[in-house]
Short mmCIF file of C-alpha atoms and ligand atoms in Angstrom, two decimals:
data_model
loop_
_atom_site.label_atom_id
_atom_site.label_comp_id
_atom_site.label_asym_id
_atom_site.label_seq_id
_atom_site.Cartn_x
_atom_site.Cartn_y
_atom_site.Cartn_z
CA UNK Z 24 87.23 61.71 170.06
CA UNK Z 25 87.08 63.79 173.13
CA UNK Z 26 89.00 62.86 176.09
CA UNK Z 27 86.75 61.10 178.44
CA UNK Z 28 88.58 62.55 181.68
CA UNK Z 29 88.03 65.98 180.69
CA UNK Z 30 84.88 68.29 180.68
CA UNK Z 31 83.49 70.57 177.99
CA UNK Z 32 85.76 73.17 179.08
CA UNK Z 33 88.84 71.22 179.03
CA UNK Z 34 89.18 70.70 182.87
CA UNK Z 35 90.08 67.50 184.59
CA UNK Z 36 86.66 65.67 185.60
CA UNK Z 37 88.19 62.24 186.28
CA UNK Z 38 91.73 60.87 186.04
CA UNK Z 39 91.58 57.33 184.37
CA UNK Z 40 95.05 57.29 182.49
CA UNK Z 41 97.71 59.95 181.41
CA UNK Z 42 97.50 58.77 177.45
CA UNK Z 43 96.27 62.04 175.75
CA UNK Z 44 96.21 64.03 178.70
CA UNK Z 45 97.31 67.75 177.47
CA UNK Z 46 100.78 68.56 178.65
CA UNK Z 47 99.37 71.70 180.66
CA UNK Z 48 97.40 69.41 182.37
CA UNK Z 49 100.16 67.40 183.70
CA UNK Z 50 102.44 70.23 184.63
CA UNK Z 51 99.47 72.15 186.62
CA UNK Z 52 99.09 68.74 188.29
CA UNK Z 53 103.22 68.71 189.15
CA UNK Z 54 103.06 72.42 189.97
CA UNK Z 55 100.10 71.84 192.22
CA UNK Z 56 101.80 68.92 194.10
CA UNK Z 57 104.72 70.80 194.59
CA UNK Z 58 103.06 73.50 196.52
CA UNK Z 59 101.89 70.74 198.52
CA UNK Z 60 105.21 69.52 199.44
CA UNK Z 61 105.43 71.82 202.28
CA UNK Z 62 102.05 71.00 204.19
CA UNK Z 63 103.64 67.58 205.30
CA UNK Z 64 106.44 69.41 207.39
CA UNK Z 65 103.80 71.70 209.18
CA UNK Z 66 102.98 70.95 212.82
CA UNK Z 67 99.45 70.99 211.62
CA UNK Z 68 99.46 68.76 208.49
CA UNK Z 69 96.35 70.02 207.13
CA UNK Z 70 94.58 72.19 204.62
CA UNK Z 71 90.89 72.87 204.68
CA UNK Z 72 90.28 72.45 200.64
CA UNK Z 73 88.15 69.25 201.05
CA UNK Z 74 86.41 70.03 204.15
CA UNK Z 75 82.79 68.14 203.88
CA UNK Z 76 83.84 66.13 200.95
CA UNK Z 77 83.86 62.37 201.46
CA UNK Z 78 86.41 60.06 199.56
CA UNK Z 79 85.53 56.45 198.95
CA UNK Z 80 88.89 54.18 198.54
CA UNK Z 81 87.56 51.07 196.64
CA UNK Z 82 90.72 48.85 196.23
CA UNK Z 83 89.21 45.48 194.61
CA UNK Z 84 93.36 44.57 194.49
CA UNK Z 85 95.87 44.62 197.31
CA UNK Z 86 97.81 47.64 197.96
CA UNK Z 87 100.23 49.01 200.46
CA UNK Z 88 101.72 52.59 198.97
CA UNK Z 89 98.50 53.50 196.81
CA UNK Z 90 96.13 53.07 199.11
CA UNK Z 91 97.47 54.65 201.96
CA UNK Z 92 98.90 57.52 200.57
CA UNK Z 93 95.50 58.27 199.19
CA UNK Z 94 94.18 58.05 202.38
CA UNK Z 95 96.73 60.43 203.85
CA UNK Z 96 96.44 62.80 200.85
CA UNK Z 97 92.71 62.99 201.31
CA UNK Z 98 92.94 63.45 205.26
CA UNK Z 99 95.64 66.06 204.48
CA UNK Z 100 92.60 67.98 202.34
CA UNK Z 101 90.33 67.67 205.30
CA UNK Z 102 88.12 65.30 203.44
CA UNK Z 103 86.32 62.16 205.14
CA UNK Z 104 87.76 59.04 204.19
CA UNK Z 105 85.88 55.89 203.94
CA UNK Z 106 88.07 52.62 203.07
CA UNK Z 107 85.47 50.25 201.64
CA UNK Z 108 86.59 46.45 202.89
CA UNK Z 109 85.98 44.94 199.70
CA UNK Z 110 86.32 41.46 201.05
CA UNK Z 111 83.38 42.15 203.51
CA UNK Z 112 81.08 43.94 201.17
CA UNK Z 113 78.48 42.91 199.01
CA UNK Z 114 80.77 42.39 196.23
CA UNK Z 115 81.90 39.67 197.61
CA UNK Z 116 78.24 38.64 197.75
CA UNK Z 117 77.61 38.82 193.71
CA UNK Z 118 76.46 42.68 194.13
CA UNK Z 119 77.69 43.90 190.35
CA UNK Z 120 80.75 46.95 190.53
CA UNK Z 121 77.87 49.39 189.12
CA UNK Z 122 75.33 48.38 192.07
CA UNK Z 123 77.89 49.22 194.62
CA UNK Z 124 79.10 52.54 193.05
CA UNK Z 125 75.05 53.37 192.82
CA UNK Z 126 74.92 52.55 196.69
CA UNK Z 127 77.62 54.24 197.65
CA UNK Z 128 76.58 57.43 195.58
CA UNK Z 129 73.38 57.06 197.46
CA UNK Z 130 75.50 57.84 200.80
CA UNK Z 131 76.73 61.04 199.23
CA UNK Z 132 80.05 59.99 197.89
CA UNK Z 133 82.02 62.77 196.26
CA UNK Z 134 84.97 61.17 194.82
CA UNK Z 135 85.88 57.22 194.20
CA UNK Z 136 89.50 55.92 194.25
CA UNK Z 137 89.23 52.83 192.62
CA UNK Z 138 91.97 49.93 191.89
CA UNK Z 139 90.78 46.77 189.83
CA UNK Z 140 92.24 43.77 188.25
CA UNK Z 141 90.08 44.12 185.14
CA UNK Z 142 91.57 46.95 182.49
CA UNK Z 143 88.88 49.67 182.24
CA UNK Z 144 86.83 49.44 185.49
CA UNK Z 145 87.31 53.01 186.34
CA UNK Z 146 86.38 54.27 182.86
CA UNK Z 147 83.02 51.99 183.48
CA UNK Z 148 82.33 53.90 186.47
CA UNK Z 149 83.06 57.26 185.02
CA UNK Z 150 80.83 56.58 182.08
CA UNK Z 151 78.13 55.43 184.55
CA UNK Z 152 77.97 58.14 186.67
CA UNK Z 153 78.46 60.64 183.44
CA UNK Z 154 75.48 58.87 181.80
CA UNK Z 155 73.45 58.98 185.24
CA UNK Z 156 73.91 62.81 185.45
CA UNK Z 157 76.33 62.65 188.37
CA UNK Z 158 78.75 64.80 187.16
CA UNK Z 159 79.94 66.31 190.22
CA UNK Z 160 81.38 62.78 191.58
CA UNK Z 161 84.88 62.41 190.49
CA UNK Z 162 86.62 58.92 190.01
CA UNK Z 163 90.33 58.38 190.28
CA UNK Z 164 92.11 55.29 188.65
CA UNK Z 165 94.40 53.81 191.50
CA UNK Z 166 95.17 51.20 188.86
CA UNK Z 167 93.50 48.79 186.43
CA UNK Z 168 94.92 45.69 185.56
CA UNK Z 169 97.47 46.21 182.81
CA UNK Z 170 96.09 49.42 181.43
CA UNK Z 171 97.09 52.58 183.57
CA UNK Z 172 98.18 53.54 186.95
CA UNK Z 173 97.95 57.65 186.48
CA UNK Z 174 98.80 58.95 189.65
CA UNK Z 175 101.96 56.43 190.02
CA UNK Z 176 103.24 57.87 186.53
CA UNK Z 177 102.19 61.39 187.93
CA UNK Z 178 104.49 60.81 190.94
CA UNK Z 179 107.18 59.02 189.18
CA UNK Z 180 107.58 62.13 186.71
CA UNK Z 181 107.62 64.67 189.61
CA UNK Z 182 110.35 62.49 191.19
CA UNK Z 183 112.56 62.83 187.79
CA UNK Z 184 111.73 66.49 187.84
CA UNK Z 185 112.91 66.98 191.27
CA UNK Z 186 115.93 65.25 190.72
CA UNK Z 187 116.99 66.11 187.01
CA UNK Z 188 115.06 69.53 186.36
CA UNK Z 189 114.75 69.65 183.16
CA UNK Z 190 112.94 66.72 180.76
CA UNK Z 191 114.46 67.93 177.30
CA UNK Z 192 117.24 65.93 177.37
CA UNK Z 193 116.88 63.35 179.76
CA UNK Z 194 117.56 59.25 178.53
CA UNK Z 195 114.95 57.13 180.91
CA UNK Z 196 115.25 53.30 180.68
CA UNK Z 197 112.36 51.49 182.28
CA UNK Z 198 113.54 47.75 182.68
CA UNK Z 199 111.73 44.48 183.31
CA UNK Z 200 108.24 43.08 182.88
CA UNK Z 201 106.62 45.64 180.81
CA UNK Z 202 104.09 43.43 178.99
CA UNK Z 203 102.09 43.22 182.27
CA UNK Z 204 102.81 46.57 183.63
CA UNK Z 205 100.46 49.66 184.11
CA UNK Z 206 103.30 51.82 185.77
CA UNK Z 207 105.42 51.17 182.54
CA UNK Z 208 102.62 52.47 180.23
CA UNK Z 209 101.53 55.42 182.31
CA UNK Z 210 105.25 56.32 182.76
CA UNK Z 211 105.80 56.46 178.96
CA UNK Z 212 103.01 58.75 178.22
CA UNK Z 213 103.52 61.17 180.74
CA UNK Z 214 107.63 61.09 179.69
CA UNK Z 215 106.62 61.24 175.93
CA UNK Z 216 103.85 64.05 176.69
CA UNK Z 217 106.45 66.45 178.92
CA UNK Z 218 109.18 65.91 175.93
CA UNK Z 219 111.67 63.41 177.17
CA UNK Z 220 113.77 62.63 173.75
CA UNK Z 221 114.92 58.81 174.70
CA UNK Z 222 112.49 56.51 176.58
CA UNK Z 223 113.41 53.17 176.30
CA UNK Z 224 112.50 49.72 177.60
CA UNK Z 225 114.64 46.74 178.71
CA UNK Z 226 113.61 43.11 179.06
CA UNK Z 227 113.42 39.93 177.61
CA UNK Z 228 111.48 39.67 174.66
CA UNK Z 229 108.65 37.45 176.10
CA UNK Z 230 107.91 40.63 178.48
CA UNK Z 231 108.33 43.31 175.70
CA UNK Z 232 105.23 44.44 174.12
CA UNK Z 233 104.71 45.11 170.36
CA UNK Z 234 102.74 48.42 171.30
CA UNK Z 235 106.16 49.88 172.74
CA UNK Z 236 107.32 50.07 168.76
CA UNK Z 237 104.30 52.19 167.73
CA UNK Z 238 104.84 54.57 170.71
CA UNK Z 239 108.24 55.13 169.24
CA UNK Z 240 110.06 53.53 172.34
CA UNK Z 241 113.35 51.77 171.50
CA UNK Z 242 113.53 48.48 172.87
CA UNK Z 243 116.69 46.50 174.34
CA UNK Z 244 116.94 43.21 175.41
CA UNK Z 245 120.73 43.48 176.61
CA UNK Z 246 120.97 45.54 179.93
CA UNK Z 247 124.61 46.47 179.01
CA UNK Z 248 123.09 48.37 175.95
CA UNK Z 249 119.97 49.43 177.38
CA UNK Z 250 121.65 51.04 180.55
CA UNK Z 251 124.43 52.89 178.75
CA UNK Z 252 124.41 56.55 179.78
CA UNK Z 253 121.05 56.70 181.14
CA UNK Z 254 119.98 59.60 183.41
CA UNK Z 255 117.07 57.69 185.14
CA UNK Z 256 116.37 53.87 185.76
CA UNK Z 257 112.93 52.60 186.69
CA UNK Z 258 112.91 48.97 187.47
CA UNK Z 259 109.69 46.91 187.87
CA UNK Z 260 108.51 44.22 189.48
CA UNK Z 261 107.64 40.72 187.68
CA UNK Z 262 104.10 40.82 187.64
CA UNK Z 263 103.40 36.76 188.12
CA UNK Z 264 99.72 37.46 189.12
CA UNK Z 265 99.15 38.45 185.57
CA UNK Z 266 101.37 35.98 183.49
CA UNK Z 267 99.54 33.34 181.75
CA UNK Z 268 102.02 30.53 181.80
CA UNK Z 269 105.53 30.51 181.98
CA UNK Z 270 107.23 33.47 180.11
CA UNK Z 271 110.25 32.97 182.28
CA UNK Z 272 112.76 30.08 182.73
CA UNK Z 273 113.13 31.33 186.84
CA UNK Z 274 113.22 34.30 189.02
CA UNK Z 275 116.88 33.53 189.62
CA UNK Z 276 117.47 33.48 185.70
CA UNK Z 277 115.80 36.86 185.49
CA UNK Z 278 117.91 38.42 188.25
CA UNK Z 279 121.18 36.87 186.11
CA UNK Z 280 120.24 38.49 183.26
CA UNK Z 281 118.07 41.73 184.35
CA UNK Z 282 118.43 42.10 187.63
CA UNK Z 283 120.16 45.55 188.48
CA UNK Z 284 123.21 45.05 190.43
CA UNK Z 285 125.81 47.83 191.34
CA UNK Z 286 128.22 46.58 188.05
CA UNK Z 287 125.12 47.22 185.95
CA UNK Z 288 124.40 50.50 187.54
CA UNK Z 289 127.76 51.65 186.85
CA UNK Z 290 126.95 51.72 182.92
CA UNK Z 291 124.54 54.43 183.38
CA UNK Z 292 125.50 58.09 183.89
CA UNK Z 293 127.33 58.59 187.27
CA UNK Z 294 124.55 60.73 188.63
CA UNK Z 295 121.59 58.40 187.37
CA UNK Z 296 118.85 57.82 189.72
CA UNK Z 297 117.05 54.56 190.32
CA UNK Z 298 113.36 54.19 190.61
CA UNK Z 299 110.95 51.56 191.53
CA UNK Z 300 107.18 51.64 192.09
CA UNK Z 301 107.13 49.14 194.54
CA UNK Z 302 106.38 46.25 196.11
CA UNK Z 303 110.35 45.74 195.15
CA UNK Z 304 111.46 42.03 195.21
CA UNK Z 305 115.14 42.06 195.93
CA UNK Z 306 116.96 39.50 194.60
CA UNK Z 307 114.52 39.09 191.37
CA UNK Z 308 114.68 42.77 189.96
CA UNK Z 309 117.04 44.38 192.08
CA UNK Z 310 120.11 43.98 194.21
CA UNK Z 311 119.83 45.23 198.16
CA UNK Z 312 123.04 46.94 196.97
CA UNK Z 313 121.31 49.22 194.74
CA UNK Z 314 118.00 49.52 196.38
CA UNK Z 315 119.61 50.78 199.65
CA UNK Z 316 122.31 52.56 197.70
CA UNK Z 317 122.75 56.38 197.45
CA UNK Z 318 121.53 56.46 193.58
CA UNK Z 319 117.94 55.03 194.77
CA UNK Z 320 115.27 57.86 195.21
CA UNK Z 321 112.38 54.49 195.82
CA UNK Z 322 111.30 56.02 199.05
CA UNK Z 323 111.27 59.70 197.97
CA UNK Z 324 108.86 58.41 195.25
CA UNK Z 325 106.35 57.14 197.94
CA UNK Z 326 106.78 60.39 199.91
CA UNK Z 327 106.22 62.64 196.72
CA UNK Z 328 103.02 59.94 196.07
CA UNK Z 329 101.05 62.00 199.07
CA UNK Z 330 101.68 65.38 197.21
CA UNK Z 331 100.63 64.07 193.59
CA UNK Z 332 97.34 62.77 195.14
CA UNK Z 333 96.76 65.88 196.95
CA UNK Z 334 96.98 67.78 193.73
CA UNK Z 335 94.91 65.60 192.03
CA UNK Z 336 92.18 65.09 194.18
CA UNK Z 337 92.15 69.14 195.07
CA UNK Z 338 92.29 69.88 191.06
CA UNK Z 339 89.44 67.33 190.63
CA UNK Z 340 87.30 69.08 193.54
CA UNK Z 341 87.51 72.49 191.90
CA UNK Z 342 90.46 74.13 193.81
N1 LIG D 14 103.40 51.52 193.55
C1 LIG D 14 101.86 50.71 193.86
O1 LIG D 14 101.05 50.72 193.21
O2 LIG D 14 101.86 50.20 194.78
P1 LIG D 14 100.91 49.29 195.71
O3 LIG D 14 100.45 48.12 194.73
O4 LIG D 14 101.62 49.06 197.10
O5 LIG D 14 100.00 50.45 196.02
#
């Protein structure tokens, strides 16, 4: 089946998920992002790549990092940015998602950045645009349900490449609520495509996903085994808003067994890096001594997110 994100020439038309995205497309995005890093250091932090284009930020779910860094990235590319206030929009009066999209395309939107609680919402929009002949309008998934968060996956592998250089000998542990995590899924697809030989997930049985076995991912229920000698630790937030019923005794119990403390971090390689997509819950999945410690690269991830989002938007815009 053809990849719905690529046009007939194999070029990126939408960014919906990292699953199935060819390695050369991933590497091209990472290399383009590297070239944009220096823009943030300039006195005039702008390039004219998307001058005259309109980017619509449609966040149907809350966000701090993703929404803001998409806005910064679009402005650095000289695009006009429109942040739809969802709570005050017609969506709150019962207008369907696709009717909202049709009205915004009538305002000459060039790109939609979409976050939605329903898995597949950005795909639905991209199909609607394609089947109604609006191929020039691009959709970027900014996180849909528990399905995918492709720009987070990209900025995570960008951060790993920046600190570790080569993917071919790395051991990467993703820890916590794997079951509900779109970040874990996007990270795993990107890491596997880039050739990381050992991607593992660590967490309680109730928060691991059976699909991990099909993806060739090792699973661990014990932090001491799961973290031993790894190069990268990616901590995840407990996604309470996506849990149906009680999957855990308590947040304190979770921290006792799976919280990343300095003692547990010492099981990893001495130069291991600690990552977290945010928002971070101190004392639930991560101890402050680790979150603020010398091995944490959590705030660098946020900064690299701007370059990654600039890269994705500029590639989609045809540059
Ligand atoms: N990592 C991430 O998606 O954070 P926000 O929810 O703040 O966008």
